[in-house]
Coordinates of C-alpha atoms in Angstrom, one line a residue:
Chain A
X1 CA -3.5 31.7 -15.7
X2 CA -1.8 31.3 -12.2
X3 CA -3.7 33.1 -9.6
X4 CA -2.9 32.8 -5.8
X5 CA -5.7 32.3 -4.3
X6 CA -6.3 29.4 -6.9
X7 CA -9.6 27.2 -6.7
X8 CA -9.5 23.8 -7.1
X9 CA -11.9 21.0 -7.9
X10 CA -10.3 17.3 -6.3
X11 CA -11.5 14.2 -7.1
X12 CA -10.3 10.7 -5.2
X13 CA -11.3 7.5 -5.9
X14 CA -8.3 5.3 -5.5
X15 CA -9.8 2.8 -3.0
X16 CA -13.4 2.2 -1.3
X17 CA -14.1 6.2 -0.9
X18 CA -15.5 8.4 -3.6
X19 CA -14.4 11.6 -2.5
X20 CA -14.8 15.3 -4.5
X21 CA -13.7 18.5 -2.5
X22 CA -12.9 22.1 -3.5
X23 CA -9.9 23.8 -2.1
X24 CA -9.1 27.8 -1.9
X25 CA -5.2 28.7 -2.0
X26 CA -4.6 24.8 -1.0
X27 CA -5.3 25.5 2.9
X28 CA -8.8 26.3 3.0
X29 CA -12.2 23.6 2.7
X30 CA -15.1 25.2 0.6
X31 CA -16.0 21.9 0.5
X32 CA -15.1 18.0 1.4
X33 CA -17.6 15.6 0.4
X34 CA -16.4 12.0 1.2
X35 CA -19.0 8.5 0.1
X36 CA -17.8 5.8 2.1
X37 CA -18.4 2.1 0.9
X38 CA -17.2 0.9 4.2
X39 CA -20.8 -1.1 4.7
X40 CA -20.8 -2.4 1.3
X41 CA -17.1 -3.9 2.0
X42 CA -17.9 -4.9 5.5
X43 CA -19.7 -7.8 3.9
X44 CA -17.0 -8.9 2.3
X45 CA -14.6 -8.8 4.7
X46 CA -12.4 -6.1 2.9
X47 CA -12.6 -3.8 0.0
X48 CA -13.5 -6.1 -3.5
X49 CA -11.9 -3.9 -6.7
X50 CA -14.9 -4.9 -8.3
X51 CA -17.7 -3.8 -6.6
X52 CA -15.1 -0.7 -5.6
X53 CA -15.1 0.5 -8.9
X54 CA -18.9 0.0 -9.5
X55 CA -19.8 2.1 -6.5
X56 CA -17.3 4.8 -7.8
X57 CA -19.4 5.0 -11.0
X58 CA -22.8 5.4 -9.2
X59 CA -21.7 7.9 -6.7
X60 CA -19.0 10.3 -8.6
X61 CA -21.4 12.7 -10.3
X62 CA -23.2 13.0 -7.4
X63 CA -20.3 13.3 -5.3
X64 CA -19.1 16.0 -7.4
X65 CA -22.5 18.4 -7.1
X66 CA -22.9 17.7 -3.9
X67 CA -19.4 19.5 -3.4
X68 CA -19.8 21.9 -5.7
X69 CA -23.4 22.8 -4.1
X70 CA -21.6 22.9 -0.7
X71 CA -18.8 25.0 -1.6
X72 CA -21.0 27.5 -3.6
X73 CA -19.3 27.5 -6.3
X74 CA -20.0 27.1 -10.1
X75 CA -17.4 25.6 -12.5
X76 CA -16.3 28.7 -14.0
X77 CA -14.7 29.8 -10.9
X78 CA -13.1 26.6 -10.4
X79 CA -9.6 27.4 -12.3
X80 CA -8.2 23.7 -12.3
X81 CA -9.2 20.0 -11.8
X82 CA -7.1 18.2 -9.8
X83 CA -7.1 13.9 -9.3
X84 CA -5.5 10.9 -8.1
X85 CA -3.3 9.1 -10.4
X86 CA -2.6 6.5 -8.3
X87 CA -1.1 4.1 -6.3
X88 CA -4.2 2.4 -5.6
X89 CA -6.9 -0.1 -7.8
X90 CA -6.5 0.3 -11.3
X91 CA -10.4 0.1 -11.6
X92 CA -11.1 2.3 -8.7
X93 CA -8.6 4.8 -9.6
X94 CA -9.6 5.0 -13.4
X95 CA -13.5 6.5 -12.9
X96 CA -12.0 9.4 -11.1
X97 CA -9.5 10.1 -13.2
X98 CA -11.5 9.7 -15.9
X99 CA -14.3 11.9 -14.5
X100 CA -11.7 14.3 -13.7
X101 CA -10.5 14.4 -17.6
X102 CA -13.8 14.9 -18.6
X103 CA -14.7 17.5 -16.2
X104 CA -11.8 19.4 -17.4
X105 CA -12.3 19.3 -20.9
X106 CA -16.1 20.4 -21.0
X107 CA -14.8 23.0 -18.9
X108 CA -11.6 24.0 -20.4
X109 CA -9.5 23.9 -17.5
X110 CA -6.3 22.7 -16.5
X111 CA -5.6 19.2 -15.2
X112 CA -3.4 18.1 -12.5
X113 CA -2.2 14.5 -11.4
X114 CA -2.0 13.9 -8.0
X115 CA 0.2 11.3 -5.8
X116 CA -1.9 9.8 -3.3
X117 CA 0.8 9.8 -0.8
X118 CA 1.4 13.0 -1.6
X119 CA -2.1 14.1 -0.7
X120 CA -2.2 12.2 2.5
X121 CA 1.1 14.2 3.5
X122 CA -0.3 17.5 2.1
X123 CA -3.7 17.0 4.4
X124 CA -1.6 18.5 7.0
X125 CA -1.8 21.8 5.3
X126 CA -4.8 22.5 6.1
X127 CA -3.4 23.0 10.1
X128 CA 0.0 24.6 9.2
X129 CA 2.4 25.6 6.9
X130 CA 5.3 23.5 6.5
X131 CA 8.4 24.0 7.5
X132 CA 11.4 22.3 5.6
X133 CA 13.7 19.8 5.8
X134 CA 10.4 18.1 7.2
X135 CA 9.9 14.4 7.8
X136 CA 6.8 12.3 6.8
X137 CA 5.6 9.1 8.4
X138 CA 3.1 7.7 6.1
X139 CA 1.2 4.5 7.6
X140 CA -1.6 2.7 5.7
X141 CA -3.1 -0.1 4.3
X142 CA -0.4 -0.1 1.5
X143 CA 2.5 1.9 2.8
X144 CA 5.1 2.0 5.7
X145 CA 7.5 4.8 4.7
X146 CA 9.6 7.7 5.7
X147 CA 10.0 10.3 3.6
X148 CA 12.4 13.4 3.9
X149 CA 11.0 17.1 2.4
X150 CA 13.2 19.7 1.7
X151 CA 11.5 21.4 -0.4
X152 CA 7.5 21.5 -1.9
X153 CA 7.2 18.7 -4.4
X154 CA 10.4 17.2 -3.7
X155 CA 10.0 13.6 -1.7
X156 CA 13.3 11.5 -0.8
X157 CA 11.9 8.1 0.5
X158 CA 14.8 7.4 3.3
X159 CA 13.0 3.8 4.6
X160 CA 9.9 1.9 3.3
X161 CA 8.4 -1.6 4.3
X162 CA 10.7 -4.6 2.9
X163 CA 7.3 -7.0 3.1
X164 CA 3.6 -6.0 4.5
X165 CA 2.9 -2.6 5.2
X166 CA 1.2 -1.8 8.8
X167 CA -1.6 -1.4 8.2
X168 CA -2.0 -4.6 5.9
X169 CA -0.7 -6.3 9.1
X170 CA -3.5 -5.2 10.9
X171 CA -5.9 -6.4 8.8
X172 CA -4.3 -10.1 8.7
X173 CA -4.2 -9.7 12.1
X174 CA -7.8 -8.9 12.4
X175 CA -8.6 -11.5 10.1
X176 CA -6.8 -14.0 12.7
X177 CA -8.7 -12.7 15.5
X178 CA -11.9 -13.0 13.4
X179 CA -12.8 -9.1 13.8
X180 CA -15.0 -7.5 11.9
X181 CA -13.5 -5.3 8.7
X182 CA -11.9 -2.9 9.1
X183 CA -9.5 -4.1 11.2
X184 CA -7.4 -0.9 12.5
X185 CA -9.7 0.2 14.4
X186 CA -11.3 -2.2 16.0
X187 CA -7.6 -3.8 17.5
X188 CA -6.7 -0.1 18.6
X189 CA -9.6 -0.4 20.5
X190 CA -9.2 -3.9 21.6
X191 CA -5.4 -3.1 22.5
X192 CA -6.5 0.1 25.0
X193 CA -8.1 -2.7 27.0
X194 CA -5.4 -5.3 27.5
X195 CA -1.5 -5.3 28.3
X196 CA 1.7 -6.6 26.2
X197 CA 1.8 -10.1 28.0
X198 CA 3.2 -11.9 24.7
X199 CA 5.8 -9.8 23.9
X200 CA 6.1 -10.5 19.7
X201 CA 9.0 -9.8 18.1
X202 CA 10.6 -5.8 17.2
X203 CA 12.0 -6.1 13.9
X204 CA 14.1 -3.5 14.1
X205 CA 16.6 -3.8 10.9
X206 CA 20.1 -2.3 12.2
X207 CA 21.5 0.6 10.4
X208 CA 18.5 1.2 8.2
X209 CA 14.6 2.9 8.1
X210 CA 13.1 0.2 6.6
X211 CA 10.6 -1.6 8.5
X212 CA 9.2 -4.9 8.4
X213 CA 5.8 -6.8 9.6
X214 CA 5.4 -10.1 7.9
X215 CA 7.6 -11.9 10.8
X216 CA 5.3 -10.1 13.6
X217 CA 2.5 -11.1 11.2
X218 CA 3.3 -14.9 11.2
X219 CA 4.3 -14.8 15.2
X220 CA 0.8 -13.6 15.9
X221 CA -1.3 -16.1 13.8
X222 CA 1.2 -18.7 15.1
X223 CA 0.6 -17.9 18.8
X224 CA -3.2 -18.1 18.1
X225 CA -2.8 -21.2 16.5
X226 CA -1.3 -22.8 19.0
X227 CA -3.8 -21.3 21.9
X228 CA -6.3 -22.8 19.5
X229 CA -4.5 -26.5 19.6
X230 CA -4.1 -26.4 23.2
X231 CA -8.2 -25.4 23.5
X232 CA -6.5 -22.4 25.9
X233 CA -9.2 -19.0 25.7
X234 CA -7.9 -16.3 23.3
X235 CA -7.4 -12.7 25.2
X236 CA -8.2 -10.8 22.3
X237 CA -7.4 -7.5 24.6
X238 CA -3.6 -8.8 25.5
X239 CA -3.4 -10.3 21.9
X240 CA -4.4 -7.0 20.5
X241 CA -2.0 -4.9 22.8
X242 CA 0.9 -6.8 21.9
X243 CA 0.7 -6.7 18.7
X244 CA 0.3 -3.2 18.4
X245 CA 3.1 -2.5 21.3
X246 CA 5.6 -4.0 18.6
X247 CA 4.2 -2.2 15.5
X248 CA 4.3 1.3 17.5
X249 CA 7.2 0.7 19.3
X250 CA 9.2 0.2 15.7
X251 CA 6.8 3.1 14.2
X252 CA 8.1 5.4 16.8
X253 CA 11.4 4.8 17.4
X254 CA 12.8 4.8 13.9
X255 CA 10.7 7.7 13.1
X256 CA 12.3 9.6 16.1
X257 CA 16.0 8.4 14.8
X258 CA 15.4 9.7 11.5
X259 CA 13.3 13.2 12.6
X260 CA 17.3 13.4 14.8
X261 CA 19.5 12.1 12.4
X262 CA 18.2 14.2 9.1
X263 CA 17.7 17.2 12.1
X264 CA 13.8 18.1 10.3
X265 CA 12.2 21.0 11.7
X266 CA 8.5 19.3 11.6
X267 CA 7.3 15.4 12.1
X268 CA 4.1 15.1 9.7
X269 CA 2.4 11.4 10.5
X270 CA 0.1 11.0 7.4
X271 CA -1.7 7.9 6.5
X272 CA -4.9 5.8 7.7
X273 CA -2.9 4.2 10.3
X274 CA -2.2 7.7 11.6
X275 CA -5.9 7.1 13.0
X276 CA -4.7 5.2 15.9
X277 CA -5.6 6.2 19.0
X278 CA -2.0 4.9 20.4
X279 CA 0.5 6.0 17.7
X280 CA -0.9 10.0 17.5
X281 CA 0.1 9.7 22.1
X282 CA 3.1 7.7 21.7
X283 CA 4.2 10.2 18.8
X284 CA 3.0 12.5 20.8
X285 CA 4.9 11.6 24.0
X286 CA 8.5 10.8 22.6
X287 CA 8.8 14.3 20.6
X288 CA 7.6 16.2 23.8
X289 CA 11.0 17.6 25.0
X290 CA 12.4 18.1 21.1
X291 CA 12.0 20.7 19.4
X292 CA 10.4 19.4 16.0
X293 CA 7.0 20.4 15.7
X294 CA 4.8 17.0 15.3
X295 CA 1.6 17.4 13.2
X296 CA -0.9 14.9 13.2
X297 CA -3.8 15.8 10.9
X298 CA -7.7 15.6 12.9
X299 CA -8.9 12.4 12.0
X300 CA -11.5 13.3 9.1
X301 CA -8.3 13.8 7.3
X302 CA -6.3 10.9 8.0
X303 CA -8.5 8.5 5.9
X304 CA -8.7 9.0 2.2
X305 CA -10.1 12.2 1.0
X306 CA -10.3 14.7 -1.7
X307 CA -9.3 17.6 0.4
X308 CA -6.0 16.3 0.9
X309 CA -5.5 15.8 -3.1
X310 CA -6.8 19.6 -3.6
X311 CA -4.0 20.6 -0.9
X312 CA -1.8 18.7 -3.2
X313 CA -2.4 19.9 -6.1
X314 CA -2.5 23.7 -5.2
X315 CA 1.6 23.2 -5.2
X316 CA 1.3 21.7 -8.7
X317 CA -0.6 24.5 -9.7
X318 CA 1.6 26.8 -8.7
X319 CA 4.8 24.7 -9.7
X320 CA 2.6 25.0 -13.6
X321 CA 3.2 21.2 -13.0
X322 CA -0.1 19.8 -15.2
X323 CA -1.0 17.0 -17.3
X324 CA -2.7 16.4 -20.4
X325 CA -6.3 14.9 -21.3
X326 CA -3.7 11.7 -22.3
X327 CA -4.2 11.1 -18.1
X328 CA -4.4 7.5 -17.6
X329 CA -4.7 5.9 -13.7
X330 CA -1.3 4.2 -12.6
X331 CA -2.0 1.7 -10.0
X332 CA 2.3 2.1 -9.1
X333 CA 2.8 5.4 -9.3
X334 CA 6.0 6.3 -7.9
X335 CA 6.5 9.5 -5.4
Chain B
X1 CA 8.5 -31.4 -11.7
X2 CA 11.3 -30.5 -10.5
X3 CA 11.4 -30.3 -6.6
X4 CA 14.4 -28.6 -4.2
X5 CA 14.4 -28.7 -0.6
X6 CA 16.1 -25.8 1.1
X7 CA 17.1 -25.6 4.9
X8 CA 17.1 -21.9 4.8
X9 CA 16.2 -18.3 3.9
X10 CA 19.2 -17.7 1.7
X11 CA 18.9 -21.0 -0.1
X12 CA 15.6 -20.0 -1.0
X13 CA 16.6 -17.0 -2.6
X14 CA 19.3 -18.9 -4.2
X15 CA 17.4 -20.9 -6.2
X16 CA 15.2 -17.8 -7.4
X17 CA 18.3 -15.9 -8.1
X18 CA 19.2 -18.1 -10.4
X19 CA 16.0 -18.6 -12.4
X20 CA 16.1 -15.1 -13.0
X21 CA 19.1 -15.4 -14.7
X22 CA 16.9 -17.5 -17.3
X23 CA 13.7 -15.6 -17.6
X24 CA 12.9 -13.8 -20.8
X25 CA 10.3 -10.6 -21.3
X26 CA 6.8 -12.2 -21.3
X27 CA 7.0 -15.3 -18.7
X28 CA 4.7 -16.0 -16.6
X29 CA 5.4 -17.3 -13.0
X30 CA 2.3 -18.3 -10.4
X31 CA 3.6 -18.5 -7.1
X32 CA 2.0 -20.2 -4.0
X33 CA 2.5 -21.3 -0.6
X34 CA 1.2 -20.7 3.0
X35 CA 1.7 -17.3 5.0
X36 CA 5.0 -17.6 6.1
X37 CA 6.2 -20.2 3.7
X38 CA 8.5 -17.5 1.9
X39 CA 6.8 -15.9 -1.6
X40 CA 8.5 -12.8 -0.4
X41 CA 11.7 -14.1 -0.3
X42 CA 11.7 -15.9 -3.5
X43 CA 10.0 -12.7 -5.4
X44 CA 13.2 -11.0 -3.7
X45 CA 15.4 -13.1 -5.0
X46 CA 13.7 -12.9 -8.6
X47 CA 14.1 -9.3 -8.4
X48 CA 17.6 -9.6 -7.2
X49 CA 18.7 -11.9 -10.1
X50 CA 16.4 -9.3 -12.7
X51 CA 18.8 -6.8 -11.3
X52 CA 16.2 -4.2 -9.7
X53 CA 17.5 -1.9 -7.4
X54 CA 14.3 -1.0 -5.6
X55 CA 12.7 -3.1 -2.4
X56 CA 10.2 -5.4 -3.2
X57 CA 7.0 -5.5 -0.8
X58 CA 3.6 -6.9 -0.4
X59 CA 1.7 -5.7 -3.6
X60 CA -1.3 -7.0 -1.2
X61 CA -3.5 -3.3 -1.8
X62 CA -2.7 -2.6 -4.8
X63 CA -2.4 -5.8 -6.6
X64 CA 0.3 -5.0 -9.0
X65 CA 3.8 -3.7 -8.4
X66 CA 6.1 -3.4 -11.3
X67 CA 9.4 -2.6 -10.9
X68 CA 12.4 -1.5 -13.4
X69 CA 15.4 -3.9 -13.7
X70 CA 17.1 -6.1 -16.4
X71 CA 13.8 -7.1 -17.3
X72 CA 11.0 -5.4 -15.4
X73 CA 9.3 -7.5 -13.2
X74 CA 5.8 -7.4 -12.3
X75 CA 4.7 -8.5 -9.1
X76 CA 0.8 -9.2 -8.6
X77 CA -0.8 -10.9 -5.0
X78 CA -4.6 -11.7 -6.8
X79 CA -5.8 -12.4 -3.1
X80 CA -8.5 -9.4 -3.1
X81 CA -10.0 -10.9 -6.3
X82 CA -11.7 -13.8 -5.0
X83 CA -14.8 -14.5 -6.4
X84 CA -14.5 -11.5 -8.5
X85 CA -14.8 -11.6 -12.2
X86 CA -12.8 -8.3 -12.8
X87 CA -10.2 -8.3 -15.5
X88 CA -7.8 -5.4 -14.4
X89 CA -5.7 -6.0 -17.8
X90 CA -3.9 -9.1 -17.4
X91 CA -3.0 -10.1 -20.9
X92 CA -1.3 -6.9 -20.9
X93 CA 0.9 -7.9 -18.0
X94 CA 1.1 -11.4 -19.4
X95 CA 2.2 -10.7 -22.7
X96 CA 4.0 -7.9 -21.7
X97 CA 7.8 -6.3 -21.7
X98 CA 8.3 -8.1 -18.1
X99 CA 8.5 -11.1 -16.0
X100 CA 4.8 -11.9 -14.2
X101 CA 4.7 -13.2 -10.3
X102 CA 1.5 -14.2 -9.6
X103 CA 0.6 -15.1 -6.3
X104 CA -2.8 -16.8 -5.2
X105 CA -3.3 -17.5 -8.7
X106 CA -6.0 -19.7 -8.6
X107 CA -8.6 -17.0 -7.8
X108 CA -7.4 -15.7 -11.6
X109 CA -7.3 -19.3 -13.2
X110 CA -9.5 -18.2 -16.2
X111 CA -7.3 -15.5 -17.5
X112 CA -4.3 -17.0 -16.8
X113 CA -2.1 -18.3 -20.0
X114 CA -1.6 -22.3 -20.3
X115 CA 1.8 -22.1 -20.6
X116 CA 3.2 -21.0 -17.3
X117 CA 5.5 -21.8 -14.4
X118 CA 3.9 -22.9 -11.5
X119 CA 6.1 -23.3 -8.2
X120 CA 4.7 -23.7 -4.9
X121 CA 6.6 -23.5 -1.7
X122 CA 5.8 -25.5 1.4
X123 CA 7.1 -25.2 5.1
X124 CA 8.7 -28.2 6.5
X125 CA 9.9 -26.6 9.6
X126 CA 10.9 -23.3 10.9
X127 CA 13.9 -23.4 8.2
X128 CA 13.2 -26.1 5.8
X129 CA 11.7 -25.9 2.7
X130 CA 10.0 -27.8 -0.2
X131 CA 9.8 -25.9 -3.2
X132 CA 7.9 -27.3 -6.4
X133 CA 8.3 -26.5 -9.8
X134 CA 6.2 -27.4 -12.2
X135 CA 6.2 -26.7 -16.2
X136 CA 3.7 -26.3 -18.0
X137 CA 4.5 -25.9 -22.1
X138 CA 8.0 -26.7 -24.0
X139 CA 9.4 -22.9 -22.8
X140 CA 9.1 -24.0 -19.3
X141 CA 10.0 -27.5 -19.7
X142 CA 13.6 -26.5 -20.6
X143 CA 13.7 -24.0 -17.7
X144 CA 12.9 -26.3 -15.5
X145 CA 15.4 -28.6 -17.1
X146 CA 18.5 -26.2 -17.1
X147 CA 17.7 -25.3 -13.3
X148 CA 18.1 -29.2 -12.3
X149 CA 21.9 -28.9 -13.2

């Protein structure tokens, strides 16, 4: 059955994007069809499981032949079906998987459970091979973490969030500053204009990776409160670039400590957060004169996609690591 | 209704640590309280009392965590449900092998079970806190009566 130049069928769904793409020898796009519900969610302020899942349902077959169509291929040359388990919404995550299953089973061909972390570390396959021990910054709406690689497959989570991830923080930050949804962006954008007058707080946890945002979180909505109290104007720009001064500062230098201390050959930043205009320089900047080779995926693949599940799964293909039509969607799937 | 007032962090987690020590599989807990007031840090100090080894974080995206302990605890922030009439499965939670944290419960109210624990925490200043308990069946009645002493 194993065949190395292996195609495979990837289906996400584990948030607000229905997502299908097919993947040769898990570095090459035949295809990467991504149906965003960002305008849908916009409305609401943030993502609603609800209406998540709904969408999921209408577009998924669609989805699908659309990137099938694209990649010109017909299911018989497709040798395995790869999805996302989970983490994510249990609602959301169950109409891919269970499209997935019965995709597979119409088709008789394998099936493969995917990590979602896992993918969004994975999407930087597609700009080089990895190069082990390797470290992984992943930053997104539900994750803060740094993971150590020392082989395919094998992830050792060395620090993690101990209350919001980034991302999240963003969002409730956003929220405070009244911003439209999604937040990220629009306070990366916000923050290139303005300067770190405030100076919020570094939580910077001696002796460990972890990280932690809640206590920036509160400073920020407290400082706005109390500019609101005192009737004083809001600089959204200065607001914007100190908070994210503090969250990137943290970001970067703990990353950097670890990338030294566990002596990795490659820095992969994976993640939505990886987006952001300021962490990809900063990054950038601070690993200039080492030797560790930081990759940054373009940013098509930093937000969620199939792709990256595909790239995934190639390595569980190959590993013979697949699951049964017994597949059920785990919102807290472990790595 | 039971009510403590703690003038710190650790006191906080105190008085968690040692309701873990009483929970059973199944329990129900709704948890609620501004940003800030310290949900995390009592749902840490549940966790540490259940014995679970892992960090506890903001189940926010997701809206469930569970983790693996004594008991395994399952940790739920309903907030992205408002106004949503979505049943992800609670009763299976509810009625489940774990403990239940629930926090912004009321945008769940209609699924949740009658007999519960409700505590809410308040902030009284930077450090001091007001935390409420309050029982609602005969289970919870005697928890909340064997945490007074």
């Amino acid at each position: 059955m194993k065949k190395t130049n292996e195609i495979i069928l990837a289906i996400e769904t584990s948030c607000d994007e229905t997502a299908v793409a097919v993947i040769q020898g898990g570095n090459k796009i035949l295809s990467n069809v991504v149906a965003t519900q960002m305008e849908i969610h916009q409305k609401f302020g943030g993502v609603v499981p609800e209406v998540a899942s709904r969408h999921h349902m209408e577009q998924i077959t669609l989805v699908m032949e659309q990137a099938l169509e694209e990649a010109k291929v017909t299911m018989e040359q497709i040798d395995a079906v790869a999805v996302t388990k989970g983490p994510g919404l249990v609602g959301a995550l169950l109409v891919g998987v269970n499209a997935a299953k019965a995709i597979a089973f119409a088709h008789q061909k394998p099936l493969i459970a995917v990590h979602h972390i896992a993918g969004h570390i994975y999407a930087n396959r597609f700009q080089a091979e990895f190069d082990f021990p390797l470290l992984s910054l992943v930053v997104s709406g539900g994750h803060s973490e740094l993971i150590v690689m020392d082989e395919h497959g094998s992830y050792d989570i060395i620090g993690e969030t101990r209350d919001d991830a980034a991302g999240e923080a963003y969002d409730k930050v956003a929220k405070a500053l009244k911003l439209p949804y999604p937040g990220g962006p629009q306070i990366d954008r916000l923050a290139q204009q303005g300067e770190d007058t405030y100076n919020f707080p570094r939580a910077w946890l001696q002796d460990s990776y972890d990280f932690s945002f809640s206590g920036l979180k509160t400073a920020v909505i407290n400082q706005l409160h109390k500019l609101r109290q005192k009737d004083q104007t809001i600089d959204q720009e200065n607001i914007a670039a100190s908070f994210q001064s503090s969250v990137m500062e943290v970001l970067v230098e703990k990353t950097y400590q670890a990338a030294t201390a566990y002596e990795v050959k490659q820095l992969i930043v994976a993640g939505g957060v990886s987006a952001n205009k300021e962490l990809r320089e900063r990054m950038e900047e601070k690993f200039k004169d080492s030797s560790i080779q930081v990759m940054i995926p373009p940013l098509y693949l930093c937000t969620d996609n199939a792709a990256m599940i595909g790239a995934a799964a190639s390595i569980q293909y190959h590993q013979e690591d697949f699951a049964d039509l017994s597949l059920n969607a785990n919102p807290g799937f472990m790595l | 209704m039971l009510m403590f007032k703690t003038q710190s962090e650790m006191e906080t987690k105190e008085i968690a640590i040692k309701l873990a020590e009483m929970l059973h599989p199944g329990d129900v807990i709704t948890l609620d309280g501004d940003l800030g007031a310290g949900k995390t840090t009592f749902t840490k100090g549940l966790a540490e009392g259940l014995e679970i080894k892992r960090t506890v974080n903001s189940p926010t995206y997701t809206i469930i965590k569970e983790y693996e302990g004594r008991i395994p605890l399952y940790h739920m922030d309903v907030y992205r449900l408002e106004g949503s009439e979505e049943d992800i499965g609670f009763d299976e939670y509810f009625e489940g092998e774990g403990v239940t944290v629930v926090e912004w419960s009321l945008f769940i109210e209609s699924y949740l079970p009658v007999n519960r624990l409700m505590i809410s925490i308040e902030k009284v200043d930077e450090q001091q806190r007001s935390i409420t308990i309050n029982p609602k069946g005969d289970r919870y009645e005697q928890i909340s009566k064997e945490l007074k002493e």
